[in-house]
GROMACS .gro file of C-alpha atoms in nm:
model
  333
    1UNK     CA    1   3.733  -5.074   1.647
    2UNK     CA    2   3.601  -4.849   1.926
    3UNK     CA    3   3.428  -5.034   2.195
    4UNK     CA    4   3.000  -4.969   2.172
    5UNK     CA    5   2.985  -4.754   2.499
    6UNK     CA    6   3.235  -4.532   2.427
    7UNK     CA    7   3.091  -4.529   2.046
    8UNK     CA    8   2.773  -4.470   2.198
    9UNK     CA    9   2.900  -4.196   2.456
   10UNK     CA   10   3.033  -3.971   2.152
   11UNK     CA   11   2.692  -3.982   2.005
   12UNK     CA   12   2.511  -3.852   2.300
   13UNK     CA   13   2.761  -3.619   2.330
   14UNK     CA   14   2.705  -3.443   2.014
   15UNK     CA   15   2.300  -3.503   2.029
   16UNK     CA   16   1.991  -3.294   2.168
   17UNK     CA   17   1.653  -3.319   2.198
   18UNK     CA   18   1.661  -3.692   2.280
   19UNK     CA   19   1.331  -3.948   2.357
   20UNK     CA   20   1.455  -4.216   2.577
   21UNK     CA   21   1.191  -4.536   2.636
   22UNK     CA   22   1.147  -4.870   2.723
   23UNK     CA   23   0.967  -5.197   2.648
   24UNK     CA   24   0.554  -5.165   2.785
   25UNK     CA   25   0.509  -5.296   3.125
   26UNK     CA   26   0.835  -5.231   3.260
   27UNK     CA   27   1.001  -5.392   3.494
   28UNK     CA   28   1.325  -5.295   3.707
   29UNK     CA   29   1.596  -5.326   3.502
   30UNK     CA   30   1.342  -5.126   3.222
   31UNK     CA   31   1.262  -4.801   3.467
   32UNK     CA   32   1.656  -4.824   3.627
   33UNK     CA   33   1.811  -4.849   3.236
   34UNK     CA   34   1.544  -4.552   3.180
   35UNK     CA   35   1.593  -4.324   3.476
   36UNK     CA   36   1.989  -4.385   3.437
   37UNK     CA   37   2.019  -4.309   3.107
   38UNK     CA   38   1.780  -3.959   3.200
   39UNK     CA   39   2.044  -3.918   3.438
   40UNK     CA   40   2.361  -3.923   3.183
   41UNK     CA   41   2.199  -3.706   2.985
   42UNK     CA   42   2.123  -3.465   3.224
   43UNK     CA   43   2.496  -3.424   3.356
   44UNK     CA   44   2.543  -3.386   3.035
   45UNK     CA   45   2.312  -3.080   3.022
   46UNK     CA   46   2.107  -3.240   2.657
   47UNK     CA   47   1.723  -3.180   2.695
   48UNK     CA   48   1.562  -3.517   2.668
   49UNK     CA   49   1.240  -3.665   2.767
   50UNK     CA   50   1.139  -4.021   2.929
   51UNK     CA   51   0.848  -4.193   2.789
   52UNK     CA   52   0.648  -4.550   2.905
   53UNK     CA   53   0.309  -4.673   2.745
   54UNK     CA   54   0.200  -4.771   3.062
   55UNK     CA   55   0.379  -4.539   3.269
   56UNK     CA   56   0.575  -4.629   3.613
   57UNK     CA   57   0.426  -4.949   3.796
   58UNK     CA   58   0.336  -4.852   4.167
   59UNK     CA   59   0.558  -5.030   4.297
   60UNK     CA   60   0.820  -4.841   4.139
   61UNK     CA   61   0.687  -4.481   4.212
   62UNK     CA   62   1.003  -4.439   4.464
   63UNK     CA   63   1.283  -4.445   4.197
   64UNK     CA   64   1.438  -4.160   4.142
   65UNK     CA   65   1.401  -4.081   3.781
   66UNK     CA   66   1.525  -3.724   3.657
   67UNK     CA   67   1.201  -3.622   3.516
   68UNK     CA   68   0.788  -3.734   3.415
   69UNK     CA   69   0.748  -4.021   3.233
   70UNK     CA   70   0.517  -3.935   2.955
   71UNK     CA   71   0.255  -4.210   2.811
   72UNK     CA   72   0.207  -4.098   2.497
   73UNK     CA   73   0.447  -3.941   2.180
   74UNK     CA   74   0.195  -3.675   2.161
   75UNK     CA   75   0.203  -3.519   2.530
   76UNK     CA   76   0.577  -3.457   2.492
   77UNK     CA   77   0.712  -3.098   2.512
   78UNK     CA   78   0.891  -3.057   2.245
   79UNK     CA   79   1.018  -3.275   1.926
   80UNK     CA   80   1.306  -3.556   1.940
   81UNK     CA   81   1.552  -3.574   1.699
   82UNK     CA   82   1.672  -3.879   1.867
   83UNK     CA   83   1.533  -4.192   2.005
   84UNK     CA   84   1.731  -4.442   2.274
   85UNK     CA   85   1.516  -4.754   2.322
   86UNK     CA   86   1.613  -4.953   2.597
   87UNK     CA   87   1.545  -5.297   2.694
   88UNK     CA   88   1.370  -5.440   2.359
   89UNK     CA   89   1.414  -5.727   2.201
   90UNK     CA   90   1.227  -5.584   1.913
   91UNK     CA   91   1.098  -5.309   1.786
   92UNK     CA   92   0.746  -5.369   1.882
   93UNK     CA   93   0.854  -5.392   2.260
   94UNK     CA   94   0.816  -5.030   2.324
   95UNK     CA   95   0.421  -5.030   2.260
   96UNK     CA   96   0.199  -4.975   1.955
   97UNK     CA   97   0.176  -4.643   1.994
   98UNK     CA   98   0.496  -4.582   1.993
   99UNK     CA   99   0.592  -4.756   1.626
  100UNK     CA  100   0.480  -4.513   1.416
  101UNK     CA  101   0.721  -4.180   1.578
  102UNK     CA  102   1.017  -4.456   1.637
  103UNK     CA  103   0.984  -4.585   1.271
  104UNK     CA  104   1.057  -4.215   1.176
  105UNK     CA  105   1.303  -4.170   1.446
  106UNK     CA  106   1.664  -4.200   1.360
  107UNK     CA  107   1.756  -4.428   1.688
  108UNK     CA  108   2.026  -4.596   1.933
  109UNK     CA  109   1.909  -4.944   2.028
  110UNK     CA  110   2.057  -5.082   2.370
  111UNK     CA  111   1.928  -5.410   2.471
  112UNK     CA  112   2.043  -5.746   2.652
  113UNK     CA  113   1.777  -5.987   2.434
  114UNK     CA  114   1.893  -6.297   2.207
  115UNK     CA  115   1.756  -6.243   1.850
  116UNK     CA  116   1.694  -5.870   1.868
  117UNK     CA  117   1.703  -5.750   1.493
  118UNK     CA  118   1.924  -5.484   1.529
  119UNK     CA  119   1.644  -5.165   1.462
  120UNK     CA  120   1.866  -4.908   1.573
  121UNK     CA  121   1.921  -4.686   1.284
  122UNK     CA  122   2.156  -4.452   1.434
  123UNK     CA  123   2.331  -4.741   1.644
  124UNK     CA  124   2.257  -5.097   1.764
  125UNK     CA  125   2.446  -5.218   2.065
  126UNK     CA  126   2.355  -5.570   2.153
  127UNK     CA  127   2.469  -5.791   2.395
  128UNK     CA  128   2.294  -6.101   2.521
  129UNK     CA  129   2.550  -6.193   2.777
  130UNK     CA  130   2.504  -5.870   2.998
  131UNK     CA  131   2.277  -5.918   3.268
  132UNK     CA  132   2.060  -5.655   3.237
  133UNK     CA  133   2.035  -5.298   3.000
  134UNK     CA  134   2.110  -5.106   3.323
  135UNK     CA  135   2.454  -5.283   3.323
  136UNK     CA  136   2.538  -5.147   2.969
  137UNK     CA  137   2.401  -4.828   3.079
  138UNK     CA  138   2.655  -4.773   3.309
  139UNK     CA  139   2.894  -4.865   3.115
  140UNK     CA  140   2.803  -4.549   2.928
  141UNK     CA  141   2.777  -4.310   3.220
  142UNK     CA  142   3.143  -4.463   3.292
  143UNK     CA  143   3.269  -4.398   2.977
  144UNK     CA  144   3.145  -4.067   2.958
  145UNK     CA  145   3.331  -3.997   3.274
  146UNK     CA  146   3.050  -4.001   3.531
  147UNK     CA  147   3.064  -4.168   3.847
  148UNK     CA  148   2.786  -4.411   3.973
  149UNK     CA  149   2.661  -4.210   4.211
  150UNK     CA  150   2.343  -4.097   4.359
  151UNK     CA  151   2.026  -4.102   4.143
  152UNK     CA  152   2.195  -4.245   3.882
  153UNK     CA  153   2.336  -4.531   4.105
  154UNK     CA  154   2.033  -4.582   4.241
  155UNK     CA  155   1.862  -4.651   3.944
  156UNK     CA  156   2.118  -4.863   3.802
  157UNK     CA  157   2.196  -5.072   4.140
  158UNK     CA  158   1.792  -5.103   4.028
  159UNK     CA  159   1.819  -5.236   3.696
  160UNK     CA  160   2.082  -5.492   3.866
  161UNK     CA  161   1.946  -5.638   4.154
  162UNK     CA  162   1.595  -5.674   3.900
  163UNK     CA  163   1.773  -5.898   3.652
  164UNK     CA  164   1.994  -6.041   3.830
  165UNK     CA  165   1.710  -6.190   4.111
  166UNK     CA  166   1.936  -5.960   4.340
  167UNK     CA  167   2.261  -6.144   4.255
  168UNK     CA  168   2.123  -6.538   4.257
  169UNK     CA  169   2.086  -6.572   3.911
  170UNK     CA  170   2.340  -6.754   3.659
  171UNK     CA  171   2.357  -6.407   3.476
  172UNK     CA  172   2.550  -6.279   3.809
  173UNK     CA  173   2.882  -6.183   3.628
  174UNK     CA  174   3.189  -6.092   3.819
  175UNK     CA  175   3.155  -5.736   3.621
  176UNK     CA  176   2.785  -5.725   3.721
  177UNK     CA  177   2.906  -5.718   4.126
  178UNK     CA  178   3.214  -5.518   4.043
  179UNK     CA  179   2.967  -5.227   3.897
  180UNK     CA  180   2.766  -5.323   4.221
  181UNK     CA  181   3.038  -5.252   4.490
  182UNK     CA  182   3.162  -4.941   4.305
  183UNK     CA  183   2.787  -4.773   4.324
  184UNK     CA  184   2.808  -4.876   4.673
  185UNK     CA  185   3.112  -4.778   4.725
  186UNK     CA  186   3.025  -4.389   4.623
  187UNK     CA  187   2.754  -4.423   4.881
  188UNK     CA  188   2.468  -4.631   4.809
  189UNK     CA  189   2.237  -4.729   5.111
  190UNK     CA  190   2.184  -5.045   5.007
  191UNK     CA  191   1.902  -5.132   5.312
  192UNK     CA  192   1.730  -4.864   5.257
  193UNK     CA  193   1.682  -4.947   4.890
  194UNK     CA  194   1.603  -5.294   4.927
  195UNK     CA  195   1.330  -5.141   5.215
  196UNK     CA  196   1.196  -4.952   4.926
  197UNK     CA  197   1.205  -5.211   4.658
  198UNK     CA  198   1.104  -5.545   4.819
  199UNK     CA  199   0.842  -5.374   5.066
  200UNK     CA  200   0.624  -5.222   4.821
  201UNK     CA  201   0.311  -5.482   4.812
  202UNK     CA  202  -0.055  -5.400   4.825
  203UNK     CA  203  -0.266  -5.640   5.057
  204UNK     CA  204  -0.442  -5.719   4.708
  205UNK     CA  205  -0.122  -5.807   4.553
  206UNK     CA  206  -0.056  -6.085   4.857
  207UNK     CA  207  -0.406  -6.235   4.845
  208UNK     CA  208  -0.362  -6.259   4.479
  209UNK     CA  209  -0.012  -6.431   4.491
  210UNK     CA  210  -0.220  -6.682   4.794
  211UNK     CA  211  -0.452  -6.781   4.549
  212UNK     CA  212  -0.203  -6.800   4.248
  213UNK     CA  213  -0.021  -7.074   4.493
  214UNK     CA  214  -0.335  -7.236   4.568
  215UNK     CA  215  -0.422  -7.341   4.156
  216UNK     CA  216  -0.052  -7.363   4.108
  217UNK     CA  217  -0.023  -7.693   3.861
  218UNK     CA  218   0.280  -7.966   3.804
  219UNK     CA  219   0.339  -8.160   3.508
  220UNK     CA  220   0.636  -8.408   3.378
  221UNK     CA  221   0.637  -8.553   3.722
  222UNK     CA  222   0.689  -8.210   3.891
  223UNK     CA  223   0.939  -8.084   3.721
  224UNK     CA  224   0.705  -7.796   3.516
  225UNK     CA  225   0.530  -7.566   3.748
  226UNK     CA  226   0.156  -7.381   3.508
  227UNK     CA  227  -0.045  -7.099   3.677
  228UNK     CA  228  -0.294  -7.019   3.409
  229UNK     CA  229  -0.478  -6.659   3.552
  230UNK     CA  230  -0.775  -6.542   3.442
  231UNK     CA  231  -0.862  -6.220   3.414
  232UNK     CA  232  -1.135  -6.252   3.649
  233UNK     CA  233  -0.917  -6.355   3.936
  234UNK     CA  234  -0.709  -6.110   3.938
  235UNK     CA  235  -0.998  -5.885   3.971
  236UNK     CA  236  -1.196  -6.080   4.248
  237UNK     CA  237  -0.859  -5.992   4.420
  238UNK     CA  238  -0.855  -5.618   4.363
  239UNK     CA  239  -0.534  -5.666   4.213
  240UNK     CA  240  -0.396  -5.567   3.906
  241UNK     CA  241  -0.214  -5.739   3.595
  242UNK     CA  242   0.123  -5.560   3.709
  243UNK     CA  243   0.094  -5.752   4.034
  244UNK     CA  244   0.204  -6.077   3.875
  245UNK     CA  245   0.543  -5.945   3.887
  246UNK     CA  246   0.756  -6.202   3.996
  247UNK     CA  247   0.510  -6.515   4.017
  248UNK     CA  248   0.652  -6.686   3.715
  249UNK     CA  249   1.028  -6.735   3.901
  250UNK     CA  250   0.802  -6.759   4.267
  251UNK     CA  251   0.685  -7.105   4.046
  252UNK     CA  252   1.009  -7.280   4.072
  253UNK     CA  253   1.026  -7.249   4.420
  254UNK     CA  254   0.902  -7.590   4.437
  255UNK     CA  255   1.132  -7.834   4.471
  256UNK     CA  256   1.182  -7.993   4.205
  257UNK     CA  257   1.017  -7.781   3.963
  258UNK     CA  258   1.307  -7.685   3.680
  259UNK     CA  259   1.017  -7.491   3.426
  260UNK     CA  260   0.751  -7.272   3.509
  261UNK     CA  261   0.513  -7.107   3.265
  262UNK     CA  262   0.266  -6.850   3.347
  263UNK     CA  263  -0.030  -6.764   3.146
  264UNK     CA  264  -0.277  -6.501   3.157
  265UNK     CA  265  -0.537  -6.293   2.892
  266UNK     CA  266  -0.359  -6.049   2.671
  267UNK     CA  267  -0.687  -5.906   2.519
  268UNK     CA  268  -0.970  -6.116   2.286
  269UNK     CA  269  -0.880  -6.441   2.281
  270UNK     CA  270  -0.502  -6.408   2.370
  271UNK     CA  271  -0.244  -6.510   2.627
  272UNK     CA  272   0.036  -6.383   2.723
  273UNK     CA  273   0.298  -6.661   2.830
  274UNK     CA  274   0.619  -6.595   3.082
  275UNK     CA  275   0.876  -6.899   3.067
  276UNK     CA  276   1.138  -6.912   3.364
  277UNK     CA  277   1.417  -7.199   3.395
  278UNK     CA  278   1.812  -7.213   3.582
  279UNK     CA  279   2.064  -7.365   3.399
  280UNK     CA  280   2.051  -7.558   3.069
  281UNK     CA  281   1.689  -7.569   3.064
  282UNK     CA  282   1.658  -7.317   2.773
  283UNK     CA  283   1.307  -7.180   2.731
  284UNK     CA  284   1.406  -6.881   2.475
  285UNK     CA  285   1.398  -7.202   2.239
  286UNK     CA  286   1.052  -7.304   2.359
  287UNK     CA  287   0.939  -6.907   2.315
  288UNK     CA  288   1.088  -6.890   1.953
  289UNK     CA  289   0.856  -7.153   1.808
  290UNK     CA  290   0.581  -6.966   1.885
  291UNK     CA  291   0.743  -6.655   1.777
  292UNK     CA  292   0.865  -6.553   2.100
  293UNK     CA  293   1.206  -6.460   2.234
  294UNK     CA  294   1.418  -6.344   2.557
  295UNK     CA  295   1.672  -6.545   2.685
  296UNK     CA  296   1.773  -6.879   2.787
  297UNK     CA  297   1.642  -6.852   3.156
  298UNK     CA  298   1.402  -6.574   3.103
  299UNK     CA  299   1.137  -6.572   2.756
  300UNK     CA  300   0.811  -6.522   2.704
  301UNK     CA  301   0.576  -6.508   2.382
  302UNK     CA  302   0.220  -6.357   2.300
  303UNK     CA  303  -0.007  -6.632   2.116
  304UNK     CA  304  -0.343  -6.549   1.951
  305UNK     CA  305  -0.491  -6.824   2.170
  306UNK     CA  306  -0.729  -6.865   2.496
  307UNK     CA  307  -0.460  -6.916   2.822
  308UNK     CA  308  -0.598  -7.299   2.848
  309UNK     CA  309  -0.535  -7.350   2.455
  310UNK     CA  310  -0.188  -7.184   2.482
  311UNK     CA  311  -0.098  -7.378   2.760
  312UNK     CA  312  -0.122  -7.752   2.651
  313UNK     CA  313   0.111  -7.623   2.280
  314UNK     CA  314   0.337  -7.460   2.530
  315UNK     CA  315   0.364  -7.730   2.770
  316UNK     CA  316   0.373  -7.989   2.497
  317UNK     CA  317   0.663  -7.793   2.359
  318UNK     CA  318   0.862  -7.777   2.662
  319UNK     CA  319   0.869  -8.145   2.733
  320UNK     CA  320   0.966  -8.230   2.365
  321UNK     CA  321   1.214  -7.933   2.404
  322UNK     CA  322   1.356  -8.072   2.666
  323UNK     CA  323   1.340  -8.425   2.734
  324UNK     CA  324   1.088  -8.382   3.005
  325UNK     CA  325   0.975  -8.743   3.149
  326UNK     CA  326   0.598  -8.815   3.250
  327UNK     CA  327   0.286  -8.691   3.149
  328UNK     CA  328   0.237  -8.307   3.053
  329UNK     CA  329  -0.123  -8.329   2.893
  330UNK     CA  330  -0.308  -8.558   3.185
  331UNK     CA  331  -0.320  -8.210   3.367
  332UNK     CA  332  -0.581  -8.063   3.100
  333UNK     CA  333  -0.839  -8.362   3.038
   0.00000   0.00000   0.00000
């Protein structure tokens, strides 16, 4: 049986007028897999078009991505006959107004999630134990002959570093630092890079993060870190939603602290949740009875329920998920 990337490389080869996306709210691995992928194509000389609900995230404005990234289906220039979604563990990732045009879409689904459904109807390569998308991406760009090289290295080094907590995370495959060294070895300056991705705060952003660590909570005898954030201190801050980036693995930090959940407003009368653990600890499990997903050291799940609500099920969840000892619930009387 042919292997997925080169399966996948011999469809893009013989395809045009291609709509690549992501999941809403992207992080790094989401704009790298997205801007690499542009890139691929591009050699490749196929007219495509990159698309993201909510667009690039500031702190991402200095990747080099091979084209706009449109917002909407309707501002694009002309009409796919292909769709690549990258990224999502479902098919509802990529934004609400993007089901409609995908559900009509014949499509190539590339993600890294456990439980994605397999949506693709074109193609469906899933693999849970890659680190990232961006990783499967270039195993694509390799397969179709391309070397990992400037803006496409750049954006795939990206997706890397992102889900990989810049190679400290269990996920940190020997392949995953092989692909590394090779996109440094065809030139990669990897300071500057890391200037431009780990220097990209907003004073707002750092007095948010101050008083996130400030109302920071511990439960089961410290070993489950809560920050539940209102909507209206993020605001008081100037800051914005996208700036809690990061905060859910800042939680664990702590000594100690094996679990952290993060919870803020997700529209009337919902809450987002963001579940973090190392190891064993698997929180995808703790996601899925709510209807969530991810993976084992990385889920998260949206619950029709105020933040405070959705925190005691969660938290109450976690320790009968996983054996926690002490109290969780004293933290909410």
């Amino acid at each position: 049986m042919q292997e997925p990337q080169a399966r996948i490389a011999a469809l893009l080869r013989d395809a045009d007028d291609i709509f690549i996306t992501t999941h809403a709210n992207p992080d790094g691995d989401a704009i790298g897999s997205l801007g690499a992928m542009g890139h691929v194509l591009a050699t490749l000389g196929k007219r495509f078009c990159l698309c993201n609900v909510s667009g690039v995230p500031s702190h991402l404005s200095w990747v080099p991505l091979p084209g706009q990234v449109y917002t909407s289906f309707e501002e694009l220039p002309f009409q796919p006959r292909l769709a690549i979604v990258l990224d999502c563990g479902d098919e509802k990732r990529p934004g609400e107004a993007l089901r409609a045009p995908l559900a009509v879409l014949p499509s190539i689904n590339i993600d890294h999630h456990q439980g994605n459904p397999l949506f693709g109807t074109v193609d469906n390569w899933v693999e849970p134990q890659r680190a990232a998308t961006g990783e499967m991406v270039a195993e694509i760009a390799l397969a179709l002959g391309q070397p990992l090289a400037g803006a496409l290295g750049e954006c795939l080094y990206l997706a890397l570093v992102s889900d990989t907590g810049s190679f400290s995370f269990g996920n940190t495959s020997a392949r995953v630092l092989s692909l590394a060294a090779e996109i440094v070895g065809n030139g990669l300056d990897v300071a500057a890079l890391t200037e431009r991705h780990d220097n990209q705060w907003s004073f707002a952003r750092m007095q948010l993060w101050g008083r996130l660590m400030q109302e920071m909570r511990l439960a089961f005898d410290g070993t489950v870190a809560i920050s539940v954030i209102p909507d209206a201190l993020i605001e008081s801050c100037g800051a914005r939603r996208a700036d809690l980036e990061g905060w859910a693995s800042q939680m664990r930090k702590v000594r100690g602290v094996r679990v952290s959940v993060m919870e803020r407003g997700n529209g009337p009368e919902g809450t987002k949740v963001s579940l973090r653990s190392t190891g064993p600890d698997d929180v995808r499990a703790v996601a899925a009875r709510f209807g969530g997903g991810g993976h084992r050291n990385a889920a998260g799940v949206e619950m029709p329920l105020p933040p405070e609500e959705a925190s005691r099920q969660v938290v109450a969840a976690l320790g009968e998920q996983l054996g926690l000892d002490g109290d969780g619930a004293s933290l909410y009387v």
